[in-house]
Amino acid sequence: MAKHYKVLFLVLSISYLFSGELTAAATATTTTKKALSFIKSSCKTTTYRSLCVHSLSTYANTIQTNPQRLIKTALAVTMKHAQSTKLLVSHLKNSQYRTLQDCAPSPYVFTIDRLTEAVRELKLSDSESVQSQFLFHVSKTQALFTSASDDWEVENTCSCRFSSTAKSVQARLVNLRKETSNVMSLFNAFAK
């Protein structure tokens, strides 16, 4: 008889454990759906919507439905891509690097610097409790994003001179410009 109770206890324990996991999984799925919906809705304010959704969807569980997390994540993704592009550029041959500089006079360097400064400003806005100080940091961050985006307005007319590696760099630079524009749009939409 005691053996039957042990088996019953074991079956009930296992059922209880699995029911908790299923509830957690259902909750996680609902949270993820809400987060993805929030990301898609937020990306409607950007010029490059599909790029915005694609680059942020991976981080849906982190972002959830929090505008501040959305902006910080978008900024972090853009910074990561800027740094990897900078690393790729540093490995170009001298002739390829000169061609790239002739066509687009290092706007990525300015953009990376400005994005870094924008991250710093955004972090400062978190620590400020006074509304006027927060608005100051928001305003400064908006100016930095605008400046970073303006750096990319150099028209590229010499892509035919690029090797395949340099064309890859050029494609990354174009993508980085789009991501910077998207971050600025998201920031402006939520800074209102």
Coordinates of N, CA and C in Angstrom, one line a residue:
M1 N 0.8 -1.2 0.0 CA 0.0 0.0 0.0 C 0.9 1.3 0.0
A2 N 1.9 1.3 0.8 CA 2.8 2.4 0.8 C 3.5 2.6 -0.6
K3 N 3.7 1.5 -1.3 CA 4.3 1.6 -2.6 C 3.3 2.4 -3.6
H4 N 2.0 2.2 -3.4 CA 1.1 2.9 -4.3 C 1.1 4.4 -4.0
Y5 N 1.2 4.8 -2.7 CA 1.3 6.2 -2.4 C 2.6 6.8 -3.0
K6 N 3.7 6.1 -3.0 CA 4.9 6.6 -3.5 C 4.8 6.8 -5.0
V7 N 4.1 5.9 -5.7 CA 3.9 6.0 -7.2 C 3.0 7.2 -7.4
L8 N 1.9 7.3 -6.7 CA 0.9 8.4 -6.8 C 1.6 9.7 -6.5
F9 N 2.4 9.8 -5.5 CA 3.1 11.0 -5.1 C 4.1 11.4 -6.3
L10 N 4.8 10.4 -6.8 CA 5.7 10.7 -7.9 C 5.0 11.2 -9.2
V11 N 3.9 10.6 -9.5 CA 3.1 11.0 -10.7 C 2.6 12.4 -10.5
L12 N 2.0 12.7 -9.3 CA 1.5 14.0 -9.0 C 2.6 15.1 -9.0
S13 N 3.8 14.7 -8.5 CA 4.9 15.7 -8.5 C 5.4 16.0 -9.9
I14 N 5.5 15.0 -10.7 CA 5.9 15.2 -12.1 C 4.9 16.0 -12.8
S15 N 3.6 15.8 -12.6 CA 2.5 16.5 -13.2 C 2.6 18.0 -12.8
Y16 N 2.8 18.2 -11.5 CA 2.9 19.6 -11.0 C 4.1 20.3 -11.6
L17 N 5.2 19.6 -11.7 CA 6.4 20.3 -12.3 C 6.2 20.7 -13.8
F18 N 5.6 19.8 -14.6 CA 5.3 20.1 -16.0 C 4.2 21.1 -16.1
S19 N 3.2 21.2 -15.3 CA 2.2 22.2 -15.4 C 2.8 23.6 -15.2
G20 N 3.8 23.7 -14.2 CA 4.4 25.0 -14.0 C 5.2 25.4 -15.2
E21 N 5.9 24.5 -15.8 CA 6.7 24.8 -17.0 C 5.8 25.2 -18.2
L22 N 4.7 24.5 -18.3 CA 3.8 24.9 -19.4 C 3.2 26.3 -19.2
T23 N 2.8 26.6 -18.0 CA 2.3 27.9 -17.6 C 3.4 29.0 -17.9
A24 N 4.6 28.7 -17.5 CA 5.7 29.7 -17.7 C 5.9 29.8 -19.2
A25 N 5.9 28.7 -20.0 CA 6.1 28.8 -21.4 C 5.0 29.6 -22.1
A26 N 3.7 29.4 -21.7 CA 2.6 30.1 -22.2 C 2.7 31.6 -21.9
T27 N 3.1 31.9 -20.7 CA 3.3 33.3 -20.3 C 4.5 34.0 -21.1
A28 N 5.6 33.2 -21.3 CA 6.7 33.7 -22.1 C 6.3 34.0 -23.5
T29 N 5.5 33.1 -24.1 CA 5.0 33.3 -25.4 C 4.1 34.5 -25.6
T30 N 3.2 34.7 -24.6 CA 2.4 35.9 -24.6 C 3.2 37.2 -24.5
T31 N 4.2 37.1 -23.6 CA 5.1 38.3 -23.4 C 5.9 38.6 -24.7
T32 N 6.4 37.5 -25.3 CA 7.1 37.7 -26.6 C 6.2 38.3 -27.7
K33 N 5.0 37.8 -27.8 CA 4.1 38.3 -28.8 C 3.8 39.8 -28.5
K34 N 3.6 40.2 -27.3 CA 3.4 41.6 -27.0 C 4.6 42.4 -27.3
A35 N 5.8 41.9 -27.0 CA 7.0 42.6 -27.3 C 7.2 42.8 -28.8
L36 N 7.0 41.7 -29.5 CA 7.1 41.8 -31.0 C 6.1 42.8 -31.6
S37 N 4.9 42.8 -31.1 CA 3.9 43.7 -31.5 C 4.4 45.2 -31.2
F38 N 4.9 45.4 -30.0 CA 5.4 46.7 -29.6 C 6.6 47.1 -30.5
I39 N 7.5 46.2 -30.8 CA 8.6 46.5 -31.7 C 8.1 46.9 -33.1
K40 N 7.2 46.1 -33.7 CA 6.7 46.4 -35.0 C 6.0 47.7 -35.0
S41 N 5.2 48.0 -34.0 CA 4.5 49.3 -33.9 C 5.4 50.4 -33.8
S42 N 6.5 50.3 -33.0 CA 7.5 51.3 -32.8 C 8.2 51.6 -34.0
C43 N 8.6 50.5 -34.8 CA 9.4 50.7 -36.0 C 8.6 51.4 -37.1
K44 N 7.3 51.6 -37.0 CA 6.5 52.3 -38.0 C 7.0 53.7 -38.1
T45 N 7.6 54.2 -37.0 CA 8.1 55.6 -37.1 C 9.4 55.8 -37.8
T46 N 10.0 54.7 -38.2 CA 11.3 54.7 -38.8 C 11.2 54.7 -40.3
T47 N 12.3 55.1 -41.0 CA 12.4 55.1 -42.4 C 12.6 53.7 -43.0
Y48 N 13.4 53.0 -42.3 CA 13.8 51.6 -42.7 C 13.1 50.6 -41.8
R49 N 11.8 50.4 -41.9 CA 11.0 49.6 -41.0 C 11.4 48.2 -40.9
S50 N 11.6 47.5 -42.1 CA 12.0 46.1 -42.0 C 13.3 45.9 -41.4
L51 N 14.3 46.8 -41.6 CA 15.6 46.7 -40.9 C 15.4 46.8 -39.4
C52 N 14.6 47.8 -39.0 CA 14.3 48.1 -37.6 C 13.7 46.8 -36.9
V53 N 12.7 46.3 -37.5 CA 12.0 45.1 -36.9 C 13.0 43.9 -36.9
H54 N 13.7 43.7 -38.0 CA 14.6 42.6 -38.1 C 15.7 42.7 -37.0
S55 N 16.3 43.9 -36.9 CA 17.4 44.0 -35.9 C 17.0 44.0 -34.5
L56 N 15.8 44.3 -34.2 CA 15.3 44.4 -32.8 C 14.5 43.2 -32.3
S57 N 13.9 42.4 -33.2 CA 13.1 41.3 -32.9 C 13.8 40.2 -32.0
T58 N 15.1 40.1 -32.3 CA 15.9 39.1 -31.6 C 16.0 39.5 -30.1
Y59 N 15.8 40.7 -29.8 CA 15.9 41.2 -28.4 C 14.5 41.5 -27.7
A60 N 13.5 40.8 -28.3 CA 12.1 41.1 -27.8 C 11.9 40.8 -26.3
N61 N 12.5 39.8 -25.8 CA 12.4 39.4 -24.4 C 13.1 40.5 -23.5
T62 N 14.1 41.1 -24.0 CA 14.8 42.2 -23.3 C 14.0 43.5 -23.3
I63 N 13.5 43.8 -24.5 CA 12.8 45.0 -24.7 C 11.4 45.0 -24.1
Q64 N 10.7 43.9 -24.2 CA 9.3 43.8 -23.7 C 8.5 44.9 -24.3
T65 N 7.9 45.7 -23.5 CA 7.1 46.9 -24.1 C 7.6 48.2 -23.5
N66 N 8.9 48.2 -23.2 CA 9.5 49.4 -22.6 C 10.2 50.3 -23.6
P67 N 9.7 51.5 -23.8 CA 10.3 52.4 -24.8 C 11.8 52.7 -24.6
Q68 N 12.2 52.8 -23.3 CA 13.6 53.1 -22.9 C 14.5 51.9 -23.3
R69 N 14.0 50.7 -23.0 CA 14.8 49.5 -23.4 C 14.9 49.4 -24.9
L70 N 13.8 49.7 -25.6 CA 13.8 49.7 -27.1 C 14.9 50.6 -27.6
I71 N 14.9 51.8 -27.2 CA 15.9 52.8 -27.6 C 17.3 52.3 -27.3
K72 N 17.5 51.9 -26.0 CA 18.8 51.5 -25.6 C 19.3 50.2 -26.4
T73 N 18.4 49.3 -26.7 CA 18.7 48.1 -27.5 C 19.1 48.5 -28.9
A74 N 18.3 49.4 -29.5 CA 18.5 49.8 -30.9 C 19.9 50.5 -30.9
L75 N 20.2 51.3 -29.9 CA 21.5 52.0 -29.9 C 22.6 51.0 -29.7
A76 N 22.4 50.0 -28.8 CA 23.5 49.0 -28.6 C 23.7 48.2 -29.9
V77 N 22.7 47.8 -30.6 CA 22.8 47.1 -31.8 C 23.6 47.9 -32.8
T78 N 23.2 49.2 -33.0 CA 23.9 50.1 -33.9 C 25.4 50.3 -33.5
M79 N 25.6 50.4 -32.2 CA 27.0 50.6 -31.8 C 27.8 49.3 -32.1
K80 N 27.2 48.1 -31.9 CA 27.9 46.9 -32.2 C 28.3 46.8 -33.6
H81 N 27.3 47.2 -34.5 CA 27.6 47.1 -35.9 C 28.6 48.2 -36.3
A82 N 28.6 49.3 -35.7 CA 29.6 50.4 -36.0 C 31.0 49.9 -35.6
Q83 N 31.1 49.3 -34.5 CA 32.4 48.8 -34.0 C 32.9 47.7 -35.0
S84 N 32.0 46.8 -35.4 CA 32.5 45.7 -36.3 C 32.8 46.2 -37.6
T85 N 32.1 47.2 -38.1 CA 32.5 47.9 -39.4 C 33.8 48.6 -39.3
K86 N 34.0 49.3 -38.2 CA 35.3 49.9 -37.9 C 36.5 48.9 -37.9
L87 N 36.2 47.8 -37.3 CA 37.2 46.7 -37.3 C 37.5 46.2 -38.7
L88 N 36.5 46.0 -39.5 CA 36.6 45.5 -40.9 C 37.4 46.5 -41.7
V89 N 37.1 47.8 -41.5 CA 37.8 48.9 -42.3 C 39.2 48.9 -41.9
S90 N 39.6 48.6 -40.7 CA 41.0 48.6 -40.2 C 41.8 47.5 -40.9
H91 N 41.1 46.5 -41.4 CA 41.8 45.4 -42.1 C 41.9 45.5 -43.6
L92 N 41.4 46.6 -44.1 CA 41.5 46.9 -45.6 C 42.9 47.1 -46.0
K93 N 43.2 46.8 -47.2 CA 44.6 47.1 -47.7 C 44.6 48.6 -47.9
N94 N 45.8 49.2 -47.9 CA 46.0 50.6 -47.9 C 45.3 51.2 -49.2
S95 N 45.4 50.6 -50.3 CA 44.8 51.1 -51.5 C 43.3 51.1 -51.4
Q96 N 42.7 50.0 -50.8 CA 41.3 50.0 -50.6 C 40.8 51.0 -49.6
Y97 N 41.6 51.2 -48.6 CA 41.3 52.2 -47.6 C 41.3 53.6 -48.2
R98 N 42.3 53.9 -49.0 CA 42.3 55.2 -49.6 C 41.1 55.4 -50.6
T99 N 40.8 54.4 -51.3 CA 39.6 54.5 -52.2 C 38.3 54.8 -51.3
L100 N 38.2 54.1 -50.2 CA 37.1 54.3 -49.4 C 37.1 55.8 -48.8
Q101 N 38.2 56.3 -48.4 CA 38.3 57.6 -47.9 C 38.0 58.7 -49.0
D102 N 38.5 58.4 -50.2 CA 38.2 59.3 -51.3 C 36.7 59.4 -51.6
C103 N 36.0 58.3 -51.5 CA 34.6 58.2 -51.8 C 33.7 58.7 -50.6
A104 N 34.1 58.4 -49.4 CA 33.3 58.8 -48.2 C 34.3 59.1 -47.2
P105 N 34.6 60.4 -47.0 CA 35.7 60.8 -46.1 C 35.5 60.5 -44.6
S106 N 35.6 59.2 -44.3 CA 35.5 58.7 -42.9 C 34.3 59.1 -42.1
P107 N 33.1 59.1 -42.7 CA 32.0 59.5 -41.9 C 31.7 58.5 -40.7
Y108 N 32.1 57.3 -41.0 CA 31.8 56.3 -39.9 C 32.6 56.6 -38.6
V109 N 33.7 57.2 -38.7 CA 34.5 57.5 -37.5 C 33.7 58.6 -36.7
F110 N 33.2 59.6 -37.4 CA 32.4 60.6 -36.7 C 31.2 60.0 -36.1
T111 N 30.5 59.1 -36.9 CA 29.3 58.5 -36.4 C 29.5 57.7 -35.2
I112 N 30.6 56.9 -35.2 CA 30.9 56.0 -34.0 C 31.1 56.9 -32.8
D113 N 31.9 58.0 -33.0 CA 32.1 58.9 -31.9 C 30.8 59.5 -31.4
R114 N 30.0 60.0 -32.3 CA 28.8 60.6 -31.9 C 27.8 59.6 -31.2
L115 N 27.8 58.4 -31.8 CA 26.9 57.4 -31.2 C 27.4 57.1 -29.8
T116 N 28.7 57.0 -29.6 CA 29.3 56.7 -28.2 C 28.9 57.9 -27.3
E117 N 28.9 59.1 -27.8 CA 28.5 60.2 -26.9 C 27.0 60.2 -26.6
A118 N 26.3 59.8 -27.6 CA 24.8 59.7 -27.4 C 24.5 58.6 -26.4
V119 N 25.2 57.5 -26.4 CA 25.0 56.5 -25.3 C 25.3 57.1 -24.0
R120 N 26.4 57.8 -23.9 CA 26.7 58.5 -22.6 C 25.6 59.4 -22.1
E121 N 25.1 60.2 -23.1 CA 24.0 61.1 -22.7 C 22.8 60.4 -22.3
L122 N 22.5 59.3 -23.0 CA 21.3 58.5 -22.6 C 21.4 57.9 -21.2
K123 N 22.7 57.5 -20.9 CA 22.9 57.0 -19.5 C 22.8 58.1 -18.5
L124 N 23.2 59.3 -18.8 CA 23.1 60.4 -17.9 C 21.6 60.7 -17.7
S125 N 20.8 60.6 -18.7 CA 19.4 60.9 -18.5 C 18.7 59.9 -17.6
D126 N 19.2 58.7 -17.5 CA 18.7 57.7 -16.5 C 19.0 58.2 -15.1
S127 N 20.1 58.7 -14.9 CA 20.5 59.0 -13.5 C 20.0 60.4 -13.0
E128 N 19.4 61.2 -13.8 CA 18.9 62.5 -13.4 C 17.5 62.4 -13.0
S129 N 17.2 62.9 -11.9 CA 15.8 62.9 -11.4 C 15.1 64.2 -11.7
V130 N 15.8 65.3 -11.9 CA 15.2 66.6 -12.1 C 14.8 66.6 -13.6
Q131 N 13.5 67.0 -13.8 CA 13.0 67.0 -15.2 C 13.8 67.8 -16.2
S132 N 14.2 69.0 -15.7 CA 14.9 69.9 -16.6 C 16.2 69.3 -17.1
Q133 N 16.9 68.6 -16.2 CA 18.2 67.9 -16.5 C 17.9 66.8 -17.5
F134 N 16.8 66.0 -17.3 CA 16.5 65.0 -18.2 C 16.2 65.5 -19.6
L135 N 15.5 66.6 -19.7 CA 15.1 67.2 -21.0 C 16.4 67.7 -21.6
F136 N 17.4 68.2 -20.9 CA 18.6 68.7 -21.4 C 19.4 67.5 -22.1
H137 N 19.4 66.4 -21.4 CA 20.1 65.2 -21.9 C 19.4 64.6 -23.2
V138 N 18.1 64.7 -23.1 CA 17.3 64.2 -24.3 C 17.6 65.1 -25.5
S139 N 17.6 66.4 -25.2 CA 17.8 67.4 -26.3 C 19.2 67.2 -26.9
K140 N 20.2 67.0 -26.0 CA 21.6 66.8 -26.5 C 21.7 65.5 -27.3
T141 N 21.0 64.4 -26.8 CA 21.1 63.1 -27.5 C 20.5 63.3 -28.9
Q142 N 19.3 64.0 -29.0 CA 18.7 64.2 -30.3 C 19.7 64.9 -31.2
A143 N 20.4 65.9 -30.7 CA 21.3 66.7 -31.6 C 22.5 65.7 -32.0
L144 N 22.9 64.9 -31.2 CA 24.0 63.9 -31.5 C 23.5 63.0 -32.6
F145 N 22.3 62.5 -32.5 CA 21.8 61.6 -33.5 C 21.6 62.3 -34.8
T146 N 21.1 63.5 -34.8 CA 21.0 64.3 -36.0 C 22.3 64.5 -36.7
S147 N 23.3 64.8 -35.9 CA 24.7 65.0 -36.4 C 25.2 63.7 -37.0
A148 N 25.0 62.6 -36.3 CA 25.5 61.3 -36.8 C 24.9 61.0 -38.1
S149 N 23.6 61.2 -38.2 CA 22.9 60.9 -39.4 C 23.3 61.8 -40.5
D150 N 23.6 63.1 -40.2 CA 24.0 64.0 -41.3 C 25.4 63.7 -41.8
D151 N 26.2 63.0 -41.0 CA 27.5 62.6 -41.4 C 27.5 61.7 -42.7
W152 N 26.4 61.0 -42.8 CA 26.2 60.0 -43.9 C 25.7 60.6 -45.2
E153 N 25.5 61.9 -45.2 CA 24.9 62.4 -46.4 C 25.9 62.7 -47.5
V154 N 27.1 62.1 -47.4 CA 28.1 62.2 -48.5 C 27.7 61.2 -49.6
E155 N 27.5 61.8 -50.8 CA 27.1 60.9 -51.9 C 28.3 60.1 -52.4
N156 N 28.1 58.8 -52.6 CA 29.1 57.9 -53.0 C 29.0 57.7 -54.5
T157 N 30.0 58.2 -55.3 CA 29.9 58.1 -56.8 C 31.0 57.2 -57.3
C158 N 31.8 56.6 -56.5 CA 32.9 55.8 -57.0 C 32.9 54.4 -56.6
S159 N 31.8 53.8 -56.4 CA 31.7 52.4 -55.9 C 32.3 51.4 -56.9
C160 N 32.3 51.8 -58.2 CA 32.9 50.9 -59.2 C 34.4 50.6 -59.0
R161 N 35.1 51.5 -58.2 CA 36.5 51.3 -58.0 C 36.8 50.3 -56.8
F162 N 35.7 49.9 -56.1 CA 35.9 49.1 -54.9 C 36.1 47.6 -55.3
S163 N 37.0 47.0 -54.5 CA 37.1 45.5 -54.6 C 35.9 44.9 -53.9
S164 N 35.8 43.6 -53.9 CA 34.7 43.0 -53.3 C 34.7 43.2 -51.8
T165 N 35.9 43.2 -51.2 CA 36.0 43.5 -49.7 C 35.5 44.9 -49.4
A166 N 36.0 45.8 -50.2 CA 35.6 47.2 -49.9 C 34.1 47.4 -50.2
K167 N 33.6 46.7 -51.2 CA 32.1 46.8 -51.4 C 31.4 46.3 -50.2
S168 N 31.9 45.3 -49.6 CA 31.3 44.7 -48.4 C 31.3 45.8 -47.3
V169 N 32.4 46.5 -47.2 CA 32.5 47.6 -46.2 C 31.5 48.7 -46.6
Q170 N 31.4 49.0 -47.8 CA 30.5 50.1 -48.3 C 29.1 49.7 -47.9
A171 N 28.7 48.4 -48.2 CA 27.4 47.9 -47.8 C 27.1 48.0 -46.3
R172 N 28.1 47.7 -45.5 CA 28.0 47.8 -44.1 C 27.8 49.3 -43.7
L173 N 28.5 50.2 -44.3 CA 28.4 51.6 -44.0 C 27.0 52.1 -44.3
V174 N 26.5 51.7 -45.5 CA 25.1 52.1 -45.9 C 24.1 51.6 -44.8
N175 N 24.3 50.3 -44.4 CA 23.4 49.7 -43.4 C 23.5 50.4 -42.1
L176 N 24.7 50.8 -41.7 CA 24.9 51.5 -40.5 C 24.3 52.9 -40.5
R177 N 24.3 53.6 -41.7 CA 23.6 54.8 -41.8 C 22.1 54.6 -41.6
K178 N 21.6 53.6 -42.2 CA 20.1 53.3 -42.0 C 19.8 53.0 -40.5
E179 N 20.6 52.2 -39.9 CA 20.4 51.9 -38.5 C 20.5 53.2 -37.6
T180 N 21.4 54.1 -37.9 CA 21.5 55.3 -37.2 C 20.3 56.2 -37.4
S181 N 19.8 56.2 -38.6 CA 18.5 56.9 -38.9 C 17.4 56.3 -38.1
N182 N 17.3 55.0 -38.1 CA 16.2 54.3 -37.3 C 16.3 54.7 -35.8
V183 N 17.5 54.6 -35.2 CA 17.6 54.9 -33.8 C 17.2 56.3 -33.6
M184 N 17.6 57.3 -34.4 CA 17.2 58.7 -34.3 C 15.6 58.8 -34.3
S185 N 15.0 58.1 -35.3 CA 13.6 58.1 -35.4 C 12.9 57.6 -34.1
L186 N 13.4 56.4 -33.7 CA 12.8 55.9 -32.4 C 13.0 56.8 -31.3
F187 N 14.1 57.4 -31.2 CA 14.4 58.3 -30.0 C 13.5 59.5 -30.1
N188 N 13.4 60.1 -31.3 CA 12.5 61.2 -31.4 C 11.0 60.9 -31.2
A189 N 10.6 59.7 -31.5 CA 9.2 59.3 -31.3 C 8.9 59.2 -29.8
F190 N 9.9 58.7 -29.1 CA 9.6 58.5 -27.6 C 10.1 59.6 -26.8
A191 N 10.8 60.6 -27.3 CA 11.3 61.7 -26.5 C 10.2 62.8 -26.4
K192 N 9.1 62.7 -27.2 CA 8.1 63.7 -27.2 C 7.4 63.8 -25.8

